[in-house]
Amino acid sequence: MDVLNKEQRHYNMSQIRSGNTKPEIIVRKYLWKNGFRYRLHRKDLPGKPDIVLSKYQTVIFVNGCFWHMHKCKNFFMPATNTDFWREKLSANKLRDKKNYQKLKKMGWHVITIWECRLNSKKEQLLQKICNELTALLQ
Ligand SMILES: [Zn+2]
């Protein structure tokens, strides 16, 4: 009975895990698999970057297209409360820009990954980022 429960639990967890396709998780898993080690959401850095690779002096932001107003087909301006959203999202975008500038001034290399780029071609994109990171140490 105990074993069954355990197995069942394992099954449930694997189901949850496989269903977890949050863009940030995709990036983290790929980096980890390729030997890159990082810290998450460092509060002491501007914008609390999603992924911080200290060894490479690099931060990665994995941005949702809606919240960060990406100019792509994923973005839409909500039809209701439009003024509120326009203001809120514009503020997000401005804050992003300021944070990136601050980080760059502090000597960080800033990489932004858009949610919409983590599509069927994500392997290529992530490989490119791994190459970029490796090149930073050379
Ligand atoms: Zn996008």
Coordinates of C-alpha atoms and ligand atoms in Angstrom, one line a residue:
M1 CA 0.0 0.0 0.0
D2 CA 2.8 2.3 0.9
V3 CA 4.7 1.5 -2.3
L4 CA 1.6 2.2 -4.3
N5 CA 1.1 5.5 -2.7
K6 CA 4.7 6.4 -3.3
E7 CA 4.5 5.4 -6.9
Q8 CA 1.3 7.3 -7.3
R9 CA 2.8 10.3 -5.7
H10 CA 5.8 10.0 -8.1
Y11 CA 3.4 9.8 -11.0
N12 CA 1.6 12.9 -10.0
M13 CA 4.8 14.8 -9.5
S14 CA 6.1 13.8 -12.9
Q15 CA 2.9 14.9 -14.4
I16 CA 3.1 18.2 -12.8
R17 CA 6.7 18.6 -13.8
S18 CA 6.1 17.7 -17.4
G19 CA 3.3 20.1 -17.5
N20 CA 5.5 22.8 -16.2
T21 CA 6.6 24.6 -19.4
K22 CA 7.1 28.0 -17.9
P23 CA 9.6 29.8 -20.2
E24 CA 12.0 30.4 -17.4
I25 CA 12.1 26.7 -16.5
I26 CA 12.9 25.8 -20.1
V27 CA 15.9 28.1 -20.1
R28 CA 17.1 27.0 -16.6
K29 CA 16.9 23.3 -17.5
Y30 CA 18.9 23.9 -20.7
L31 CA 21.6 25.9 -19.0
W32 CA 21.9 23.4 -16.2
K33 CA 22.1 20.4 -18.6
N34 CA 24.9 22.2 -20.4
G35 CA 26.9 22.7 -17.3
F36 CA 26.1 26.3 -16.5
R37 CA 25.5 27.1 -12.9
Y38 CA 23.4 30.0 -11.7
R39 CA 21.5 31.7 -9.0
L40 CA 17.9 32.8 -9.3
H41 CA 16.2 36.1 -8.7
R42 CA 19.0 37.9 -7.0
K43 CA 17.2 40.6 -5.1
D44 CA 20.4 42.7 -4.7
L45 CA 20.5 43.3 -8.5
P46 CA 18.3 45.8 -10.4
G47 CA 15.2 44.1 -11.7
K48 CA 15.8 40.9 -9.7
P49 CA 17.1 39.0 -12.8
D50 CA 15.6 35.6 -13.4
I51 CA 18.9 33.9 -13.9
V52 CA 22.3 35.1 -12.6
L53 CA 25.5 33.6 -13.9
S54 CA 28.1 35.2 -11.8
K55 CA 31.0 33.4 -13.3
Y56 CA 30.1 34.9 -16.7
Q57 CA 29.1 38.2 -15.2
T58 CA 25.8 37.7 -17.0
V59 CA 22.2 38.1 -16.1
I60 CA 19.3 36.6 -18.1
F61 CA 15.7 37.9 -18.1
V62 CA 13.1 35.6 -19.4
N63 CA 10.3 38.0 -20.4
G64 CA 6.7 37.3 -21.0
C65 CA 5.6 39.0 -24.2
F66 CA 2.4 40.5 -22.7
W67 CA 3.9 41.9 -19.4
H68 CA 6.9 43.3 -21.1
M69 CA 5.2 44.6 -24.3
H70 CA 7.1 42.6 -26.8
K71 CA 6.4 43.8 -30.4
C72 CA 5.2 40.4 -31.5
K73 CA 1.9 38.7 -32.2
N74 CA 1.7 37.5 -28.6
F75 CA 1.2 41.0 -27.4
F76 CA -2.2 42.7 -27.4
M77 CA -3.5 45.8 -25.7
P78 CA -6.5 44.7 -23.6
A79 CA -9.8 46.0 -25.0
T80 CA -11.1 46.8 -21.5
N81 CA -9.4 49.2 -19.1
T82 CA -7.2 50.1 -21.9
D83 CA -5.8 53.3 -20.3
F84 CA -4.9 51.4 -17.2
W85 CA -3.1 48.7 -19.1
R86 CA -1.3 51.0 -21.4
E87 CA 0.0 52.9 -18.4
K88 CA 0.9 49.8 -16.4
L89 CA 2.6 48.0 -19.3
S90 CA 4.5 51.1 -20.4
A91 CA 5.8 51.5 -16.9
N92 CA 7.0 47.9 -17.0
K93 CA 8.8 48.5 -20.2
L94 CA 10.4 51.7 -18.9
R95 CA 11.5 49.9 -15.7
D96 CA 13.0 47.1 -17.8
K97 CA 15.0 49.6 -19.8
K98 CA 16.3 51.4 -16.7
N99 CA 17.2 48.1 -15.0
Y100 CA 19.1 46.9 -18.0
Q101 CA 21.0 50.2 -18.2
K102 CA 21.9 50.0 -14.5
L103 CA 23.1 46.4 -14.8
K104 CA 25.3 47.3 -17.8
K105 CA 26.8 50.1 -15.9
M106 CA 27.6 47.7 -13.1
G107 CA 29.5 45.6 -15.6
W108 CA 26.9 42.9 -16.2
H109 CA 26.2 41.4 -19.6
V110 CA 22.4 41.4 -20.0
I111 CA 20.6 38.8 -22.1
T112 CA 16.8 39.0 -22.7
I113 CA 14.9 36.0 -23.8
W114 CA 11.4 36.5 -25.1
E115 CA 8.8 33.9 -24.3
C116 CA 7.8 33.8 -28.0
R117 CA 11.3 32.8 -29.0
L118 CA 11.0 29.6 -26.9
N119 CA 9.1 27.9 -29.6
S120 CA 10.0 25.0 -31.8
K121 CA 13.4 26.7 -32.6
K122 CA 14.3 27.1 -28.9
E123 CA 17.2 24.7 -29.1
Q124 CA 19.0 26.9 -31.6
L125 CA 18.4 30.0 -29.5
L126 CA 19.5 28.4 -26.3
Q127 CA 22.5 26.9 -28.0
K128 CA 23.4 30.3 -29.2
I129 CA 23.2 31.7 -25.7
C130 CA 25.4 28.9 -24.4
N131 CA 28.0 29.8 -27.0
E132 CA 27.7 33.4 -26.2
L133 CA 28.4 32.7 -22.5
T134 CA 31.3 30.5 -23.3
A135 CA 32.8 33.1 -25.5
L136 CA 32.6 35.6 -22.6
L137 CA 35.2 33.7 -20.7
Q138 CA 37.6 33.5 -23.6
Ligands
ZN1 ZN 7.1 38.0 -28.1

